[in-house]
Amino acid sequence: LTALFRAQEMRVTPQRQAIFSILGESDRHPTAEAVFETARKQMPTISLRTVYQTLNDLAAMGELDKLHLGPGSSRFDPNTEPHHHLVCESCGEVVDLHADVTDVRVPDDAVEGFRIASTEVVFRGRCPSCADAADDAVSAT
């Protein structure tokens, strides 16, 4: 990412390098706020604006995907290969899902002239931890 920023004639600051490191060490789908909180532990003077700007720059360069998965903050996915997502409706965890969903198509007569650029399927439910907690709560009553 450092080389990519330099190739784009963008400054590579210690703050950006900290963000690059955080993204490189994680397979999660963090919000800008989560990246900020982690970065702030290493670099107390970093600003949330710097984190947002860097994440949005990386998304514009195609190095991150910006995910809009419903209410709340956008998430940033370092995996830019085609894939889908599982989203826990209780805790918000997002997990990559590599599955063949080629049968999902927009009907030809849905919207005249609309050109599909990509397809993403989002499965919503409860992650194992939240499902277990819900089951425990039901059995306790």
PDB file of C-alpha atoms in Angstrom:
ATOM      1  CA  LEU A   1       0.000   0.000   0.000  1.00  0.00           C
ATOM      2  CA  THR A   2       2.922   2.294   0.679  1.00  0.00           C
ATOM      3  CA  ALA A   3       4.226   1.783  -2.864  1.00  0.00           C
ATOM      4  CA  LEU A   4       0.731   2.285  -4.285  1.00  0.00           C
ATOM      5  CA  PHE A   5       0.302   5.598  -2.474  1.00  0.00           C
ATOM      6  CA  ARG A   6       3.706   6.785  -3.646  1.00  0.00           C
ATOM      7  CA  ALA A   7       2.909   5.739  -7.228  1.00  0.00           C
ATOM      8  CA  GLN A   8      -0.210   7.930  -6.988  1.00  0.00           C
ATOM      9  CA  GLU A   9       2.007  10.771  -5.689  1.00  0.00           C
ATOM     10  CA  MET A  10       0.218  10.685  -2.340  1.00  0.00           C
ATOM     11  CA  ARG A  11       2.096  11.300   0.889  1.00  0.00           C
ATOM     12  CA  VAL A  12       2.897   8.272   3.009  1.00  0.00           C
ATOM     13  CA  THR A  13       2.717   9.507   6.567  1.00  0.00           C
ATOM     14  CA  PRO A  14       3.297   7.545   9.772  1.00  0.00           C
ATOM     15  CA  GLN A  15      -0.471   7.722  10.346  1.00  0.00           C
ATOM     16  CA  ARG A  16      -1.192   6.117   6.982  1.00  0.00           C
ATOM     17  CA  GLN A  17       1.454   3.472   7.587  1.00  0.00           C
ATOM     18  CA  ALA A  18      -0.235   2.620  10.895  1.00  0.00           C
ATOM     19  CA  ILE A  19      -3.564   2.251   9.067  1.00  0.00           C
ATOM     20  CA  PHE A  20      -1.934   0.064   6.391  1.00  0.00           C
ATOM     21  CA  SER A  21      -0.497  -2.143   9.132  1.00  0.00           C
ATOM     22  CA  ILE A  22      -3.857  -2.499  10.898  1.00  0.00           C
ATOM     23  CA  LEU A  23      -5.564  -3.488   7.650  1.00  0.00           C
ATOM     24  CA  GLY A  24      -2.790  -5.930   6.754  1.00  0.00           C
ATOM     25  CA  GLU A  25      -3.049  -7.716  10.096  1.00  0.00           C
ATOM     26  CA  SER A  26      -6.791  -8.248   9.991  1.00  0.00           C
ATOM     27  CA  ASP A  27      -9.229 -10.354   8.010  1.00  0.00           C
ATOM     28  CA  ARG A  28     -12.180  -8.495   9.526  1.00  0.00           C
ATOM     29  CA  HIS A  29     -14.436  -5.904   7.927  1.00  0.00           C
ATOM     30  CA  PRO A  30     -13.732  -2.901  10.156  1.00  0.00           C
ATOM     31  CA  THR A  31     -15.533   0.389  10.327  1.00  0.00           C
ATOM     32  CA  ALA A  32     -13.458   3.553  10.135  1.00  0.00           C
ATOM     33  CA  GLU A  33     -14.163   4.034  13.828  1.00  0.00           C
ATOM     34  CA  ALA A  34     -12.733   0.583  14.671  1.00  0.00           C
ATOM     35  CA  VAL A  35      -9.584   1.303  12.650  1.00  0.00           C
ATOM     36  CA  PHE A  36      -9.327   4.675  14.413  1.00  0.00           C
ATOM     37  CA  GLU A  37      -9.604   3.124  17.895  1.00  0.00           C
ATOM     38  CA  THR A  38      -6.892   0.569  17.078  1.00  0.00           C
ATOM     39  CA  ALA A  39      -4.633   3.179  15.472  1.00  0.00           C
ATOM     40  CA  ARG A  40      -5.085   5.578  18.380  1.00  0.00           C
ATOM     41  CA  LYS A  41      -3.552   3.017  20.740  1.00  0.00           C
ATOM     42  CA  GLN A  42      -0.375   3.125  18.644  1.00  0.00           C
ATOM     43  CA  MET A  43      -0.546   6.792  17.698  1.00  0.00           C
ATOM     44  CA  PRO A  44      -2.632   8.930  20.080  1.00  0.00           C
ATOM     45  CA  THR A  45      -2.520  11.996  17.820  1.00  0.00           C
ATOM     46  CA  ILE A  46      -4.115  10.334  14.775  1.00  0.00           C
ATOM     47  CA  SER A  47      -7.415  11.876  13.693  1.00  0.00           C
ATOM     48  CA  LEU A  48     -10.604  10.154  12.646  1.00  0.00           C
ATOM     49  CA  ARG A  49     -10.552  12.351   9.530  1.00  0.00           C
ATOM     50  CA  THR A  50      -7.164  10.872   8.524  1.00  0.00           C
ATOM     51  CA  VAL A  51      -8.539   7.356   8.955  1.00  0.00           C
ATOM     52  CA  TYR A  52     -11.632   8.105   6.853  1.00  0.00           C
ATOM     53  CA  GLN A  53      -9.584   9.824   4.157  1.00  0.00           C
ATOM     54  CA  THR A  54      -7.079   6.966   3.949  1.00  0.00           C
ATOM     55  CA  LEU A  55      -9.779   4.275   3.844  1.00  0.00           C
ATOM     56  CA  ASN A  56     -11.720   6.171   1.188  1.00  0.00           C
ATOM     57  CA  ASP A  57      -8.522   6.710  -0.841  1.00  0.00           C
ATOM     58  CA  LEU A  58      -7.806   2.970  -0.670  1.00  0.00           C
ATOM     59  CA  ALA A  59     -11.370   2.193  -1.754  1.00  0.00           C
ATOM     60  CA  ALA A  60     -11.065   4.621  -4.685  1.00  0.00           C
ATOM     61  CA  MET A  61      -7.836   2.848  -5.706  1.00  0.00           C
ATOM     62  CA  GLY A  62      -9.601  -0.522  -5.618  1.00  0.00           C
ATOM     63  CA  GLU A  63      -7.561  -1.786  -2.655  1.00  0.00           C
ATOM     64  CA  LEU A  64     -10.584  -1.971  -0.337  1.00  0.00           C
ATOM     65  CA  ASP A  65     -14.272  -2.457  -0.909  1.00  0.00           C
ATOM     66  CA  LYS A  66     -16.559  -0.082   0.956  1.00  0.00           C
ATOM     67  CA  LEU A  67     -19.520  -2.112   2.189  1.00  0.00           C
ATOM     68  CA  HIS A  68     -22.935  -0.662   2.944  1.00  0.00           C
ATOM     69  CA  LEU A  69     -24.622  -3.432   4.899  1.00  0.00           C
ATOM     70  CA  GLY A  70     -27.509  -1.518   6.423  1.00  0.00           C
ATOM     71  CA  PRO A  71     -27.827   0.957   9.258  1.00  0.00           C
ATOM     72  CA  GLY A  72     -24.657   2.109  10.913  1.00  0.00           C
ATOM     73  CA  SER A  73     -21.197   2.848   9.655  1.00  0.00           C
ATOM     74  CA  SER A  74     -19.811   1.586   6.385  1.00  0.00           C
ATOM     75  CA  ARG A  75     -17.361  -1.271   6.632  1.00  0.00           C
ATOM     76  CA  PHE A  76     -14.169  -1.695   4.675  1.00  0.00           C
ATOM     77  CA  ASP A  77     -13.251  -5.064   3.194  1.00  0.00           C
ATOM     78  CA  PRO A  78      -9.616  -5.704   2.265  1.00  0.00           C
ATOM     79  CA  ASN A  79     -10.697  -8.715   0.197  1.00  0.00           C
ATOM     80  CA  THR A  80     -11.511  -7.232  -3.208  1.00  0.00           C
ATOM     81  CA  GLU A  81     -12.024 -10.601  -4.936  1.00  0.00           C
ATOM     82  CA  PRO A  82     -15.655 -11.401  -5.810  1.00  0.00           C
ATOM     83  CA  HIS A  83     -17.411 -12.861  -2.791  1.00  0.00           C
ATOM     84  CA  HIS A  84     -20.512 -12.518  -0.644  1.00  0.00           C
ATOM     85  CA  HIS A  85     -21.124 -11.913   3.066  1.00  0.00           C
ATOM     86  CA  LEU A  86     -22.768 -13.361   6.159  1.00  0.00           C
ATOM     87  CA  VAL A  87     -23.931 -10.615   8.543  1.00  0.00           C
ATOM     88  CA  CYS A  88     -24.935 -11.233  12.152  1.00  0.00           C
ATOM     89  CA  GLU A  89     -27.999  -9.162  12.980  1.00  0.00           C
ATOM     90  CA  SER A  90     -27.175  -9.283  16.694  1.00  0.00           C
ATOM     91  CA  CYS A  91     -23.492  -8.332  17.014  1.00  0.00           C
ATOM     92  CA  GLY A  92     -22.796  -6.997  13.507  1.00  0.00           C
ATOM     93  CA  GLU A  93     -20.023  -9.475  12.668  1.00  0.00           C
ATOM     94  CA  VAL A  94     -19.357  -9.742   8.926  1.00  0.00           C
ATOM     95  CA  VAL A  95     -17.831 -12.883   7.422  1.00  0.00           C
ATOM     96  CA  ASP A  96     -16.696 -13.503   3.856  1.00  0.00           C
ATOM     97  CA  LEU A  97     -18.635 -16.190   2.016  1.00  0.00           C
ATOM     98  CA  HIS A  98     -17.309 -17.793  -1.134  1.00  0.00           C
ATOM     99  CA  ALA A  99     -20.331 -19.427  -2.714  1.00  0.00           C
ATOM    100  CA  ASP A 100     -21.669 -19.930  -6.204  1.00  0.00           C
ATOM    101  CA  VAL A 101     -24.868 -17.923  -6.532  1.00  0.00           C
ATOM    102  CA  THR A 102     -24.940 -17.688 -10.313  1.00  0.00           C
ATOM    103  CA  ASP A 103     -28.698 -18.323 -10.352  1.00  0.00           C
ATOM    104  CA  VAL A 104     -29.357 -14.880  -8.873  1.00  0.00           C
ATOM    105  CA  ARG A 105     -30.236 -12.565 -11.738  1.00  0.00           C
ATOM    106  CA  VAL A 106     -32.202  -9.410 -12.335  1.00  0.00           C
ATOM    107  CA  PRO A 107     -35.145 -10.186 -14.631  1.00  0.00           C
ATOM    108  CA  ASP A 108     -34.674  -8.727 -18.098  1.00  0.00           C
ATOM    109  CA  ASP A 109     -37.821  -6.601 -17.752  1.00  0.00           C
ATOM    110  CA  ALA A 110     -37.033  -5.264 -14.234  1.00  0.00           C
ATOM    111  CA  VAL A 111     -35.573  -1.888 -15.191  1.00  0.00           C
ATOM    112  CA  GLU A 112     -35.092  -1.069 -18.821  1.00  0.00           C
ATOM    113  CA  GLY A 113     -31.545  -0.045 -19.631  1.00  0.00           C
ATOM    114  CA  PHE A 114     -30.091  -0.829 -16.183  1.00  0.00           C
ATOM    115  CA  ARG A 115     -26.608  -2.314 -16.549  1.00  0.00           C
ATOM    116  CA  ILE A 116     -25.397  -4.576 -13.757  1.00  0.00           C
ATOM    117  CA  ALA A 117     -21.765  -3.983 -12.768  1.00  0.00           C
ATOM    118  CA  SER A 118     -21.519  -6.520  -9.958  1.00  0.00           C
ATOM    119  CA  THR A 119     -23.570  -8.730  -7.695  1.00  0.00           C
ATOM    120  CA  GLU A 120     -23.266  -9.156  -3.961  1.00  0.00           C
ATOM    121  CA  VAL A 121     -25.470 -11.414  -1.888  1.00  0.00           C
ATOM    122  CA  VAL A 122     -25.774 -10.714   1.836  1.00  0.00           C
ATOM    123  CA  PHE A 123     -27.100 -13.444   4.098  1.00  0.00           C
ATOM    124  CA  ARG A 124     -28.383 -12.131   7.430  1.00  0.00           C
ATOM    125  CA  GLY A 125     -28.924 -14.122  10.567  1.00  0.00           C
ATOM    126  CA  ARG A 126     -27.074 -14.882  13.785  1.00  0.00           C
ATOM    127  CA  CYS A 127     -23.453 -15.907  14.170  1.00  0.00           C
ATOM    128  CA  PRO A 128     -22.788 -19.038  16.258  1.00  0.00           C
ATOM    129  CA  SER A 129     -22.030 -17.031  19.427  1.00  0.00           C
ATOM    130  CA  CYS A 130     -25.214 -14.973  19.219  1.00  0.00           C
ATOM    131  CA  ALA A 131     -27.328 -17.988  18.241  1.00  0.00           C
ATOM    132  CA  ASP A 132     -25.988 -19.922  21.258  1.00  0.00           C
ATOM    133  CA  ALA A 133     -26.650 -16.974  23.569  1.00  0.00           C
ATOM    134  CA  ALA A 134     -30.221 -16.686  22.240  1.00  0.00           C
ATOM    135  CA  ASP A 135     -30.755 -20.431  22.714  1.00  0.00           C
ATOM    136  CA  ASP A 136     -29.397 -20.205  26.275  1.00  0.00           C
ATOM    137  CA  ALA A 137     -31.741 -17.299  27.052  1.00  0.00           C
ATOM    138  CA  VAL A 138     -34.758 -19.235  25.745  1.00  0.00           C
ATOM    139  CA  SER A 139     -33.886 -22.403  27.664  1.00  0.00           C
ATOM    140  CA  ALA A 140     -33.374 -20.390  30.873  1.00  0.00           C
ATOM    141  CA  THR A 141     -36.955 -19.122  30.785  1.00  0.00           C
TER     142      THR A 141
END
